[in-house]
Short mmCIF file of N, CA and C in Angstrom, two decimals:
data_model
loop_
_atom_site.label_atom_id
_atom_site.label_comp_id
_atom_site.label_asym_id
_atom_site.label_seq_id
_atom_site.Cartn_x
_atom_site.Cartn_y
_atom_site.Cartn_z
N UNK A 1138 -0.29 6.46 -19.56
CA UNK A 1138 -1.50 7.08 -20.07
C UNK A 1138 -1.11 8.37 -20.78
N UNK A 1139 -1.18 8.74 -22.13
CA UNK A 1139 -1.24 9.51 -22.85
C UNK A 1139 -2.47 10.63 -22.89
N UNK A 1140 -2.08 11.92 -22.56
CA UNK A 1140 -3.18 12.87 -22.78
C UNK A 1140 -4.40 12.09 -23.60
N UNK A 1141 -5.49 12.47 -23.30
CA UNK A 1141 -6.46 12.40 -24.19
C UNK A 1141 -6.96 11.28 -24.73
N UNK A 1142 -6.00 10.01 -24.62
CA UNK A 1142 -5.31 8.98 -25.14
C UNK A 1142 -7.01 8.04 -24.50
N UNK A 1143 -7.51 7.41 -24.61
CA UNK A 1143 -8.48 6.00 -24.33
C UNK A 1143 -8.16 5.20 -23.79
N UNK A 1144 -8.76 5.09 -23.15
CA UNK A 1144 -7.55 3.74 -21.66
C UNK A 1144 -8.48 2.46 -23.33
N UNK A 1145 -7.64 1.39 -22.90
CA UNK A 1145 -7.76 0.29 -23.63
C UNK A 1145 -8.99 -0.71 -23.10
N UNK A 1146 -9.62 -1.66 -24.00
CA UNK A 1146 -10.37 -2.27 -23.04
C UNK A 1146 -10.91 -2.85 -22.05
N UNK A 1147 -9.07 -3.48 -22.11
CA UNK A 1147 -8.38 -4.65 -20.69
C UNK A 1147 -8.35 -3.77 -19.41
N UNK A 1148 -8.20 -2.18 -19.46
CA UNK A 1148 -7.85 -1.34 -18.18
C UNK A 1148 -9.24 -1.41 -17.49
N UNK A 1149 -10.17 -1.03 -18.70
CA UNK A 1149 -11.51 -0.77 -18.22
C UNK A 1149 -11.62 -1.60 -17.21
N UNK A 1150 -11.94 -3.20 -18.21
CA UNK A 1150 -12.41 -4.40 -17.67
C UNK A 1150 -12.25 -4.54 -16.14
N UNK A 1151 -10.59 -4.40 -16.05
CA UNK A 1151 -9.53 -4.32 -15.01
C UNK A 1151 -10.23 -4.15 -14.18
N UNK A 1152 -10.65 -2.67 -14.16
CA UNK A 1152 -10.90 -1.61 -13.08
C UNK A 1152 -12.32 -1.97 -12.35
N UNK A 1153 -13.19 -2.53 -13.58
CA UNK A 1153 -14.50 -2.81 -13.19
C UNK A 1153 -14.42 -3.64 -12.10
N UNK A 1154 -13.58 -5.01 -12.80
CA UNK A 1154 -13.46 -6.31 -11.46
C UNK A 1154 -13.07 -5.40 -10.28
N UNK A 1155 -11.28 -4.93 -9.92
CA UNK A 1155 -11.28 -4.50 -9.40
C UNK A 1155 -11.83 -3.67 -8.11
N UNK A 1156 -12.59 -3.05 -8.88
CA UNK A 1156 -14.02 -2.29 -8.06
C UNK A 1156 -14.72 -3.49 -7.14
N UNK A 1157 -15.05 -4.52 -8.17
CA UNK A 1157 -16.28 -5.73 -7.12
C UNK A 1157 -15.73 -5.99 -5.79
N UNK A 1158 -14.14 -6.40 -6.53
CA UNK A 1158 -12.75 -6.77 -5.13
C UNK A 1158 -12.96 -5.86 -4.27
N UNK A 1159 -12.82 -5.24 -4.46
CA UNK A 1159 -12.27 -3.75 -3.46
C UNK A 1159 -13.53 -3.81 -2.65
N UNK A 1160 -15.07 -4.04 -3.06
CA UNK A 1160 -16.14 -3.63 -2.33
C UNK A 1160 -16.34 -4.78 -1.54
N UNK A 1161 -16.36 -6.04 -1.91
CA UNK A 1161 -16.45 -7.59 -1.43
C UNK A 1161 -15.24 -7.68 0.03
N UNK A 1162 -13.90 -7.20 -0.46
CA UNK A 1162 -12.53 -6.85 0.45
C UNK A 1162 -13.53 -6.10 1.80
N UNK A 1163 -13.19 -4.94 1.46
CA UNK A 1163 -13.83 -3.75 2.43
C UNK A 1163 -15.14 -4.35 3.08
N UNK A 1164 -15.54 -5.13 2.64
CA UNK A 1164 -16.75 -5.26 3.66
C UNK A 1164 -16.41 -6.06 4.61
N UNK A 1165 -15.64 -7.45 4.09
CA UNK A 1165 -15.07 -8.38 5.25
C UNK A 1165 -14.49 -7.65 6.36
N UNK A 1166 -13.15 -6.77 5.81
CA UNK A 1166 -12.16 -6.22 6.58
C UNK A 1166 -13.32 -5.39 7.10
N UNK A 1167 -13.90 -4.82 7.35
CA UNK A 1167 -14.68 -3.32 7.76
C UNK A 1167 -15.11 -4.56 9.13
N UNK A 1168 -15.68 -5.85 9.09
CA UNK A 1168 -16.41 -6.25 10.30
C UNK A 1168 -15.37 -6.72 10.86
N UNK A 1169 -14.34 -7.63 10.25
CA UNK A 1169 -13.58 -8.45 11.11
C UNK A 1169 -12.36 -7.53 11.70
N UNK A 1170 -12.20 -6.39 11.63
CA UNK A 1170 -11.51 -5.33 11.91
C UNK A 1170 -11.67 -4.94 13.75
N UNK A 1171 -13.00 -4.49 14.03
CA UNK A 1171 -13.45 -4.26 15.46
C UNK A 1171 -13.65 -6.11 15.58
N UNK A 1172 -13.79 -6.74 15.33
CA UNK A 1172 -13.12 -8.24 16.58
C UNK A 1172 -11.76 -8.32 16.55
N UNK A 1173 -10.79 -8.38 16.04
CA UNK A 1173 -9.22 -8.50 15.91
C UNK A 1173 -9.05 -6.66 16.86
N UNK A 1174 -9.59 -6.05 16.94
CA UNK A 1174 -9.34 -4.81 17.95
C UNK A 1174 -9.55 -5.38 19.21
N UNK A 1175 -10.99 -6.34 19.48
CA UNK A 1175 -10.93 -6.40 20.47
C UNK A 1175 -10.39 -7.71 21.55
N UNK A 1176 -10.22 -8.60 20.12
CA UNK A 1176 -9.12 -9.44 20.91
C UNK A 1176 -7.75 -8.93 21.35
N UNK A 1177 -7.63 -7.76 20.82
CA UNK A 1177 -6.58 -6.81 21.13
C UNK A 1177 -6.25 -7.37 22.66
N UNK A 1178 -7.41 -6.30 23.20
CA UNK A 1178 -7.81 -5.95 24.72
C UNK A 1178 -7.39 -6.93 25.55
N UNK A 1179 -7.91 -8.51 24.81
CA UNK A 1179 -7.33 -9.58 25.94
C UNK A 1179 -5.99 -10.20 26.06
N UNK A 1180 -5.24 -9.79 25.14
CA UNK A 1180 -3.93 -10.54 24.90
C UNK A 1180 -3.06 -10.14 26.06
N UNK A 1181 -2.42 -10.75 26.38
CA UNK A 1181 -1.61 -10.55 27.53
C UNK A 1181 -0.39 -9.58 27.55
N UNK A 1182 0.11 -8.66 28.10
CA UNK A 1182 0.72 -7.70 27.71
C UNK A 1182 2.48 -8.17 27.37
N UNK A 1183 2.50 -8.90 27.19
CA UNK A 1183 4.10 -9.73 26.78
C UNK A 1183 3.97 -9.64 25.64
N UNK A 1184 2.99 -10.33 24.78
CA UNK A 1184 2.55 -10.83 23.54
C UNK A 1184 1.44 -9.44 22.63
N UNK A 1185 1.32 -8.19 23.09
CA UNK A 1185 0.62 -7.36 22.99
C UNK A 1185 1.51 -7.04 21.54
N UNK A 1186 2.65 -6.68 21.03
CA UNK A 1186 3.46 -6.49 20.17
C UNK A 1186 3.49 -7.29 19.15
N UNK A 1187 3.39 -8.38 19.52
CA UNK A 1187 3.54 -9.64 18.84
C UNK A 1187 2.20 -9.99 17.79
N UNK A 1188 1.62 -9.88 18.93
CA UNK A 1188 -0.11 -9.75 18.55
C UNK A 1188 -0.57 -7.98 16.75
N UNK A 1189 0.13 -7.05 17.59
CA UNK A 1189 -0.16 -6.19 16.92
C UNK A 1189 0.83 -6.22 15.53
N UNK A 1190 1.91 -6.62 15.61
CA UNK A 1190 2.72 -6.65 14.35
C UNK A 1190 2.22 -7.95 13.43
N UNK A 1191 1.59 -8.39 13.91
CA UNK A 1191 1.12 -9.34 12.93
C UNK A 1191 -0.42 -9.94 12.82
N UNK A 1192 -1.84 -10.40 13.57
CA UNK A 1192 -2.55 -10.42 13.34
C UNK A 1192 -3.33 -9.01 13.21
N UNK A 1193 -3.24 -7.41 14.06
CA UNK A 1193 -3.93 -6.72 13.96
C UNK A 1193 -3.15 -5.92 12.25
N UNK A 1194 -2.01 -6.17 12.32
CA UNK A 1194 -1.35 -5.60 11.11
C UNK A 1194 -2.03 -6.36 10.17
N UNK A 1195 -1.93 -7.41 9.75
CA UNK A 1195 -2.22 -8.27 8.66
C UNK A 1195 -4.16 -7.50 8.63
N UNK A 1196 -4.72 -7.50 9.15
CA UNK A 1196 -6.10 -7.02 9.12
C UNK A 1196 -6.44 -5.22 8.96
N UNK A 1197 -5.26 -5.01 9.08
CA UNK A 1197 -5.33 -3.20 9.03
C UNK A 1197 -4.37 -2.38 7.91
N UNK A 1198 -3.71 -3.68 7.35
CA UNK A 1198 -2.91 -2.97 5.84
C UNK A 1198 -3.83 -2.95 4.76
N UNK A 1199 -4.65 -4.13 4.85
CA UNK A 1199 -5.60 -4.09 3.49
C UNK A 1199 -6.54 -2.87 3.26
N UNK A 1200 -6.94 -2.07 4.09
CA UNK A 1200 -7.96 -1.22 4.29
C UNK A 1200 -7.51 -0.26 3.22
N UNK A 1201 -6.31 0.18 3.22
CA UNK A 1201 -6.16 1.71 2.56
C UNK A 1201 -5.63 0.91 1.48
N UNK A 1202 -4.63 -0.09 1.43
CA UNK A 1202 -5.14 -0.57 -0.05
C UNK A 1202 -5.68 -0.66 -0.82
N UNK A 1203 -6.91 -1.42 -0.38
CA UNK A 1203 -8.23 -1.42 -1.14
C UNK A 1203 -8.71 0.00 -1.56
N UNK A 1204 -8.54 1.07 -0.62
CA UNK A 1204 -9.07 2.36 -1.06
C UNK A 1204 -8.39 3.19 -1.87
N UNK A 1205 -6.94 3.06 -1.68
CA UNK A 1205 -6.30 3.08 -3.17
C UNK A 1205 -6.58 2.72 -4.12
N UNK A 1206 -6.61 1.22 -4.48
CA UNK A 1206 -7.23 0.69 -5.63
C UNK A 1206 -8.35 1.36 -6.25
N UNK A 1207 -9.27 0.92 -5.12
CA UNK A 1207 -10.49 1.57 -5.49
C UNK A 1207 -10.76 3.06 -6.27
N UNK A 1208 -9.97 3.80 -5.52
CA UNK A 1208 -10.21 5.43 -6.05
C UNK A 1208 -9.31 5.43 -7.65
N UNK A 1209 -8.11 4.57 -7.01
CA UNK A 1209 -7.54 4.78 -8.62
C UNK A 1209 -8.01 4.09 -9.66
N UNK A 1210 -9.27 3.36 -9.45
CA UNK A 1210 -9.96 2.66 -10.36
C UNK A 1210 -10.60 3.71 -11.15
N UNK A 1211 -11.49 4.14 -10.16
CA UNK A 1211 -12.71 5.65 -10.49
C UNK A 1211 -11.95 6.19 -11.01
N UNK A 1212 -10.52 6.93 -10.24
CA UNK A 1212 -10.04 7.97 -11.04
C UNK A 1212 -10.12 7.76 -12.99
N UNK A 1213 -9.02 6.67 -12.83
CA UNK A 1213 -9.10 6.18 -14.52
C UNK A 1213 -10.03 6.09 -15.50
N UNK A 1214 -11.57 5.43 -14.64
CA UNK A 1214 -12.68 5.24 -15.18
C UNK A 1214 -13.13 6.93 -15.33
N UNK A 1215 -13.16 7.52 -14.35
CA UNK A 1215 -14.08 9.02 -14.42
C UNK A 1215 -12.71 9.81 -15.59
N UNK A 1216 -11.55 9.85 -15.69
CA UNK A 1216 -10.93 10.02 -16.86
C UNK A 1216 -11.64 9.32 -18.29
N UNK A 1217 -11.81 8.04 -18.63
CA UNK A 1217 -12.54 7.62 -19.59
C UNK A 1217 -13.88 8.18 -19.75
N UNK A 1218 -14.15 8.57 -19.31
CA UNK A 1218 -15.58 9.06 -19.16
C UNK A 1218 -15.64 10.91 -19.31
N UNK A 1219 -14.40 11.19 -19.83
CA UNK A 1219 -13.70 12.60 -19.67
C UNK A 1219 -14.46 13.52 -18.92
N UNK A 1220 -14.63 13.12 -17.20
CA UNK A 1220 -14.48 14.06 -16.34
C UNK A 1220 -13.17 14.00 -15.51
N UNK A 1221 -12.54 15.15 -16.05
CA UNK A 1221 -11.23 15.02 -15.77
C UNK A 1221 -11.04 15.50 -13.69
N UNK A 1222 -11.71 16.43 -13.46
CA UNK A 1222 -12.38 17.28 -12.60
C UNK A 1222 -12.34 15.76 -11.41
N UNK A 1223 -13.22 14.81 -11.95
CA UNK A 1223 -13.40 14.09 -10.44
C UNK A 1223 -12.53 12.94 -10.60
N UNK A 1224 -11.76 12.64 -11.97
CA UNK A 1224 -10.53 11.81 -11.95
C UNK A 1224 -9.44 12.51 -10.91
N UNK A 1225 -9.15 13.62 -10.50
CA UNK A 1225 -8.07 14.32 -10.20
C UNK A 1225 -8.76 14.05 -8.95
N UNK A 1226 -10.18 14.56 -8.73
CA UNK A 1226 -10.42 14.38 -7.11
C UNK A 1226 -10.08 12.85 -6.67
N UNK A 1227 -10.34 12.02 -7.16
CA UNK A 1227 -10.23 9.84 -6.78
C UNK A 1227 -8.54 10.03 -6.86
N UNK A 1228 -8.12 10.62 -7.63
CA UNK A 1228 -6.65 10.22 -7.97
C UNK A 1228 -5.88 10.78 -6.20
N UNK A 1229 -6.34 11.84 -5.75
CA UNK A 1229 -5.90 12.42 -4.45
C UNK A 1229 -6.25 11.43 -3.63
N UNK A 1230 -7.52 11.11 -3.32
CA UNK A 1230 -7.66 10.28 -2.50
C UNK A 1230 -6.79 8.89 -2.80
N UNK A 1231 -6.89 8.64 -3.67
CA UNK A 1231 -6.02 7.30 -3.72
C UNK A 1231 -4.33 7.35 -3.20
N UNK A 1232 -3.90 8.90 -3.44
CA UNK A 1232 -2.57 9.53 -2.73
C UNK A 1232 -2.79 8.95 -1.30
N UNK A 1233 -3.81 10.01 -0.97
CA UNK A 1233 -3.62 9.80 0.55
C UNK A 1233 -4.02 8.80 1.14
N UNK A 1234 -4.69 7.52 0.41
CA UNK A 1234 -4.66 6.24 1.09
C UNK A 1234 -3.27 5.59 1.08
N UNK A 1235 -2.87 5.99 -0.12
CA UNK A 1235 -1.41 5.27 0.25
C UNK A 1235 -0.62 5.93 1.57
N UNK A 1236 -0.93 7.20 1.30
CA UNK A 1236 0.15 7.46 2.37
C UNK A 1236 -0.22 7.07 3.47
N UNK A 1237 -1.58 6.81 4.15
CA UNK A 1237 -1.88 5.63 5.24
C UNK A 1237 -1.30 4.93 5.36
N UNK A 1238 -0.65 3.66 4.51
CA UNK A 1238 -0.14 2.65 4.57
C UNK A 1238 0.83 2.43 5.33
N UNK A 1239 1.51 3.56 5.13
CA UNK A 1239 2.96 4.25 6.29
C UNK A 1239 2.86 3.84 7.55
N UNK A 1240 1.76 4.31 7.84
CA UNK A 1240 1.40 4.42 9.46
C UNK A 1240 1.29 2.86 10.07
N UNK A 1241 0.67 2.60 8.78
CA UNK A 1241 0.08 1.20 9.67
C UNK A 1241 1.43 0.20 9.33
N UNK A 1242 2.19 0.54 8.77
CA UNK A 1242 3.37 -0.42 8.36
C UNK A 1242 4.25 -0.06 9.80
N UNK A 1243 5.10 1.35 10.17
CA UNK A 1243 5.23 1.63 10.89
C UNK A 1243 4.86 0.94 12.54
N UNK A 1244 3.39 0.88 12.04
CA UNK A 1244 2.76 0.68 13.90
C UNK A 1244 3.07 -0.82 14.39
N UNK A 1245 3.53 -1.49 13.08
CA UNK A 1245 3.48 -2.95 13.35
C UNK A 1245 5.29 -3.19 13.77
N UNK A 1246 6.19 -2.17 13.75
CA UNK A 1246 7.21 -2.76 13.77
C UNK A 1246 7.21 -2.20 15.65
N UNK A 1247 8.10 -3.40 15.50
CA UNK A 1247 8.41 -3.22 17.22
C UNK A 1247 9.75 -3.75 17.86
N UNK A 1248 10.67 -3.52 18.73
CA UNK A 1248 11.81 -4.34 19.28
C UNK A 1248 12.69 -3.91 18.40
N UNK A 1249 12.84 -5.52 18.26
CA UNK A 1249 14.04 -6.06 16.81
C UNK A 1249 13.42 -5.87 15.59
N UNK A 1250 11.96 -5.46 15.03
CA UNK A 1250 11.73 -5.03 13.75
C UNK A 1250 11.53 -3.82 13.40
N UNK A 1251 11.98 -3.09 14.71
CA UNK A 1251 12.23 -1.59 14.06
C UNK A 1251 12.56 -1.27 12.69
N UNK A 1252 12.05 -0.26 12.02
CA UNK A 1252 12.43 -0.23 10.69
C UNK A 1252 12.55 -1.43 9.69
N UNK A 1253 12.00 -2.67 10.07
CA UNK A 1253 11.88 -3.44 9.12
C UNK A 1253 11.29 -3.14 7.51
N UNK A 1254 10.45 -2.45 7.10
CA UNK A 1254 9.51 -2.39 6.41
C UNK A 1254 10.76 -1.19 5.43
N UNK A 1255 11.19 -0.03 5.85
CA UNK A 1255 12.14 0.39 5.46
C UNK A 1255 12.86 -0.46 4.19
N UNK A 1256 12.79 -1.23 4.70
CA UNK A 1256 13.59 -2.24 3.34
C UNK A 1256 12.80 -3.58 2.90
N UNK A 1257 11.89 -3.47 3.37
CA UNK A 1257 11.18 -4.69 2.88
C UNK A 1257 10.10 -4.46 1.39
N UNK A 1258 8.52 -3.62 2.38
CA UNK A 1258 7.62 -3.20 1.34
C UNK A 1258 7.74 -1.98 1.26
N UNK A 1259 8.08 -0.95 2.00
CA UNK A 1259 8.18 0.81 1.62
C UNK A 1259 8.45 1.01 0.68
N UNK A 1260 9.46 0.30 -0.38
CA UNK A 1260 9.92 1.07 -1.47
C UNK A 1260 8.87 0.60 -2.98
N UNK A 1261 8.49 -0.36 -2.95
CA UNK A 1261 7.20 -0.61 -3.52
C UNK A 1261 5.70 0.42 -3.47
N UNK A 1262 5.81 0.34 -2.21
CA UNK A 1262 4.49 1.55 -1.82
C UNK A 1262 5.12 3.11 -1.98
N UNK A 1263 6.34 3.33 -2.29
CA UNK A 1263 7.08 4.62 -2.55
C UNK A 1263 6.77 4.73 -4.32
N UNK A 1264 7.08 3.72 -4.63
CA UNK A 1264 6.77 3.59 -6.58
C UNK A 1264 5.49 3.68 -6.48
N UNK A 1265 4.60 2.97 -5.81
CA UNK A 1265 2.73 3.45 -6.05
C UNK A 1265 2.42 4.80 -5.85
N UNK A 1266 3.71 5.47 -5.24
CA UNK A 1266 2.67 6.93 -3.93
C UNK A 1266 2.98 7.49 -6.02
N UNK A 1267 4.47 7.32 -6.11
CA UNK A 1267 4.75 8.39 -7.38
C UNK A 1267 3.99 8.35 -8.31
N UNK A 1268 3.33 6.45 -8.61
CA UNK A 1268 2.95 6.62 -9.94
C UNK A 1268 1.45 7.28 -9.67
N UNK A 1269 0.86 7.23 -8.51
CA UNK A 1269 -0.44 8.19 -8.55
C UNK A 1269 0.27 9.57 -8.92
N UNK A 1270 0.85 10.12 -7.85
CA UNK A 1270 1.22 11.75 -8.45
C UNK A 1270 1.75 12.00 -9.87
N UNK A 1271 2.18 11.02 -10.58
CA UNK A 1271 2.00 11.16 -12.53
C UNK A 1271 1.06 11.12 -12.48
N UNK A 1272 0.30 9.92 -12.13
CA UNK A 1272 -1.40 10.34 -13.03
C UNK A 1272 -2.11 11.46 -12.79
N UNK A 1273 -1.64 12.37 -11.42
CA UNK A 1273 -2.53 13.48 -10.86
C UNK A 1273 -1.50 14.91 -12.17
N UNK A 1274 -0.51 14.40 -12.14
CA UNK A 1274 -0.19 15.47 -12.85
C UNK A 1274 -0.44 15.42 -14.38
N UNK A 1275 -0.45 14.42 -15.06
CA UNK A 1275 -1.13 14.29 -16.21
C UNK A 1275 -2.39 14.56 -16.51
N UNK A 1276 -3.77 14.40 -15.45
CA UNK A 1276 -4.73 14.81 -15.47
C UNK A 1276 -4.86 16.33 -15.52
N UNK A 1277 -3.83 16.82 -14.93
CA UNK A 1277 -3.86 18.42 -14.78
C UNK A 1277 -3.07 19.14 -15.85
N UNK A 1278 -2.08 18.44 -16.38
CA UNK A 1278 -1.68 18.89 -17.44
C UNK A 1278 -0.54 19.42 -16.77
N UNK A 1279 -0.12 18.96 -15.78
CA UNK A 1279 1.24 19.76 -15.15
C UNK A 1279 2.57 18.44 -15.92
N UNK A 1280 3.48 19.50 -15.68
CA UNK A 1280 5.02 18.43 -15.98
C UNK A 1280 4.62 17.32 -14.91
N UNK A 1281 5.47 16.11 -15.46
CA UNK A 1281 5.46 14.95 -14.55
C UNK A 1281 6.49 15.28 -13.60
N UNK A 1282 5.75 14.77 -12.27
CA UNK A 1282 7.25 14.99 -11.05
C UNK A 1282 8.55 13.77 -11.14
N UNK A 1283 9.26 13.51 -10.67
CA UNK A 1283 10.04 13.23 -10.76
C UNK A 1283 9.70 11.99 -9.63
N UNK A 1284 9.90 10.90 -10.01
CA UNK A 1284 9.86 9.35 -9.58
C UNK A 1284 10.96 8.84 -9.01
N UNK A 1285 11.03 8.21 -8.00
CA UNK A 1285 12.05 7.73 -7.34
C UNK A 1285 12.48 6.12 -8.26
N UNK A 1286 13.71 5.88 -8.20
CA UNK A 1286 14.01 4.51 -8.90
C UNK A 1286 13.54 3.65 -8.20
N UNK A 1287 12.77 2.58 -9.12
CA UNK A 1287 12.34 1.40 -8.36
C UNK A 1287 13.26 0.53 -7.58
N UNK A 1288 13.31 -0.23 -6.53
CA UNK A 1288 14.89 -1.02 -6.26
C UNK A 1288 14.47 -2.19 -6.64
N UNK A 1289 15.47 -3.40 -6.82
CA UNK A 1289 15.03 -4.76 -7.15
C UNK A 1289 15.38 -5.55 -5.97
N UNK A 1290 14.84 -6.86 -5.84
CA UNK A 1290 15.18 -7.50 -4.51
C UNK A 1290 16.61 -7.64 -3.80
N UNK A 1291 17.52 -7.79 -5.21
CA UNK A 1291 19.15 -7.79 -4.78
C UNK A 1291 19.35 -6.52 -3.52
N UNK A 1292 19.14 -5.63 -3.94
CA UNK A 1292 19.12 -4.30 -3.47
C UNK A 1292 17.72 -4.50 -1.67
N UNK A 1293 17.42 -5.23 -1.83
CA UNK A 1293 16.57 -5.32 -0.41
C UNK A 1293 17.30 -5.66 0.64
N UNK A 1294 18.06 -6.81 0.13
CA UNK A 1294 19.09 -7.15 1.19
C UNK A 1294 19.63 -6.97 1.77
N UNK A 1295 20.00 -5.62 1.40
CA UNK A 1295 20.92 -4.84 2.45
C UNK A 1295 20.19 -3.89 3.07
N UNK A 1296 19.16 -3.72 2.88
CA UNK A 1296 18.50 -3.30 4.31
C UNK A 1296 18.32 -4.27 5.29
N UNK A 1297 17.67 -5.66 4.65
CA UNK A 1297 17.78 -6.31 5.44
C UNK A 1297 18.58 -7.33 6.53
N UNK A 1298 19.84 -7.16 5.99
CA UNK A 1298 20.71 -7.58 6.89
C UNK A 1298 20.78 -7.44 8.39
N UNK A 1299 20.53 -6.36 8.76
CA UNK A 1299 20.43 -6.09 10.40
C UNK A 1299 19.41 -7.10 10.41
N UNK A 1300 18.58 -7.46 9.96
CA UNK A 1300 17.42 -8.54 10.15
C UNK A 1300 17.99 -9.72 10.70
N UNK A 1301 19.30 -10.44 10.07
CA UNK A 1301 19.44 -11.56 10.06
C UNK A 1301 19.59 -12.16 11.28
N UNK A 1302 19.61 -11.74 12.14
CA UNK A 1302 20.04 -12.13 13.51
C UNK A 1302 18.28 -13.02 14.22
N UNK A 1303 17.30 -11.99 13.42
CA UNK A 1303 16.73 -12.72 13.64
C UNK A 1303 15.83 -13.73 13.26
N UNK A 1304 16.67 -14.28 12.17
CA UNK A 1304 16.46 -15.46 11.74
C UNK A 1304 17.69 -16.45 11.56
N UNK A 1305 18.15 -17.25 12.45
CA UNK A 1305 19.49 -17.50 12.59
C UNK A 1305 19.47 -18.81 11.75
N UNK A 1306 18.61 -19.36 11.37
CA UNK A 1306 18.39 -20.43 10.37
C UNK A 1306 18.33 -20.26 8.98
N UNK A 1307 18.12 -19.19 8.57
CA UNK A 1307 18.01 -18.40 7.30
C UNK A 1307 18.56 -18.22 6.61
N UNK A 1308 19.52 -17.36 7.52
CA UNK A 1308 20.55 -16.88 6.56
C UNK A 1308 22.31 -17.07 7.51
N UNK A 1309 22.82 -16.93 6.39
CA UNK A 1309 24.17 -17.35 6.39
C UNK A 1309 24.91 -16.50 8.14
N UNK A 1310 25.99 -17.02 8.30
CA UNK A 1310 26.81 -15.94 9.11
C UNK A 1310 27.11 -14.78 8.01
N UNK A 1311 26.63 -13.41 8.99
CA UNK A 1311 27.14 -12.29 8.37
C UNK A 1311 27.55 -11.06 9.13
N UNK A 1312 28.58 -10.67 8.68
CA UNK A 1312 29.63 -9.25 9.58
C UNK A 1312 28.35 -8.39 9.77
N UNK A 1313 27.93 -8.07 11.25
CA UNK A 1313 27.39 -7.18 11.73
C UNK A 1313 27.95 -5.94 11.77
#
């Protein structure tokens, strides 16, 4: 996005759908959220981990997603609309939904997936946190900060290697 510059028609469009998603999303997740909490409660405490790294996770990553999206929709749109003022305010919030994401990525690892996410989706959601803070700094007219390099999947692998153990069908023998 270029100072001053007109988002194009396709961004608009984008953003509009977007928006419907995000509101249609959030409403499901908003109810089915407190039942997957409270099947929590009954799961048996062996499987309590098991349970949380993956059905309460899978139901509690989308949330700040969506509110990312969402705000960085507005932001862009309330930029087109040259209020720059409440683009910068959506553009923050859309920061700090990402940085939610952390937590809940985090809460799901457990045992043997300690630090999984470390090398899986973090560095993806590390390129989203930056490219909001360009758009917050372009709205403000500040220098752009400085962006971390994107990695490509080759480059995943070797985080994930400590993984392999636990998938012994997967992947090859490899020097621990």
């Amino acid at each position: 996005m270029d100072a001053n510059a007109p988002l194009s028609d396709d961004v608009i469009t984008d953003c509009k759908q977007y928006l419907k998603d995000c509101e249609q999303n959030a409403k499901f997740l908003n109810e089915l959220l407190p039942k997957v909490q409270a099947m929590y409660a009954r799961i048996p405490a062996d499987r309590k981990d098991f349970y949380r790294g993956h059905l309460l996770f899978q139901t509690k990553v989308h949330l700040p997603y969506i509110s990312m999206l969402k705000n960085y929709c507005n932001a862009l749109l309330s930029y087109q609309e040259k209020n720059t003022a409440k683009a910068v305010q959506y553009a923050q919030v859309a920061l700090k939904a990402n940085e939610a994401i952390k937590s809940v990525f985090f809460d799901a690892e457990y045992g043997k997936w300690h630090s999984w996410f470390v090398g899986s989706s973090l560095p993806w959601n590390n390129y989203t946190h930056d490219e909001i803070r360009v758009l917050i700094a372009k709205l403000k007219g500040e220098p752009v900060p400085p962006i971390r390099t994107l990695r490509f999947d080759p480059e995943f692998y070797q985080y994930q290697i400590p993984f392999s153990k636990n998938y012994p069908l997967l992947y090859p023998k490899l020097k621990q």
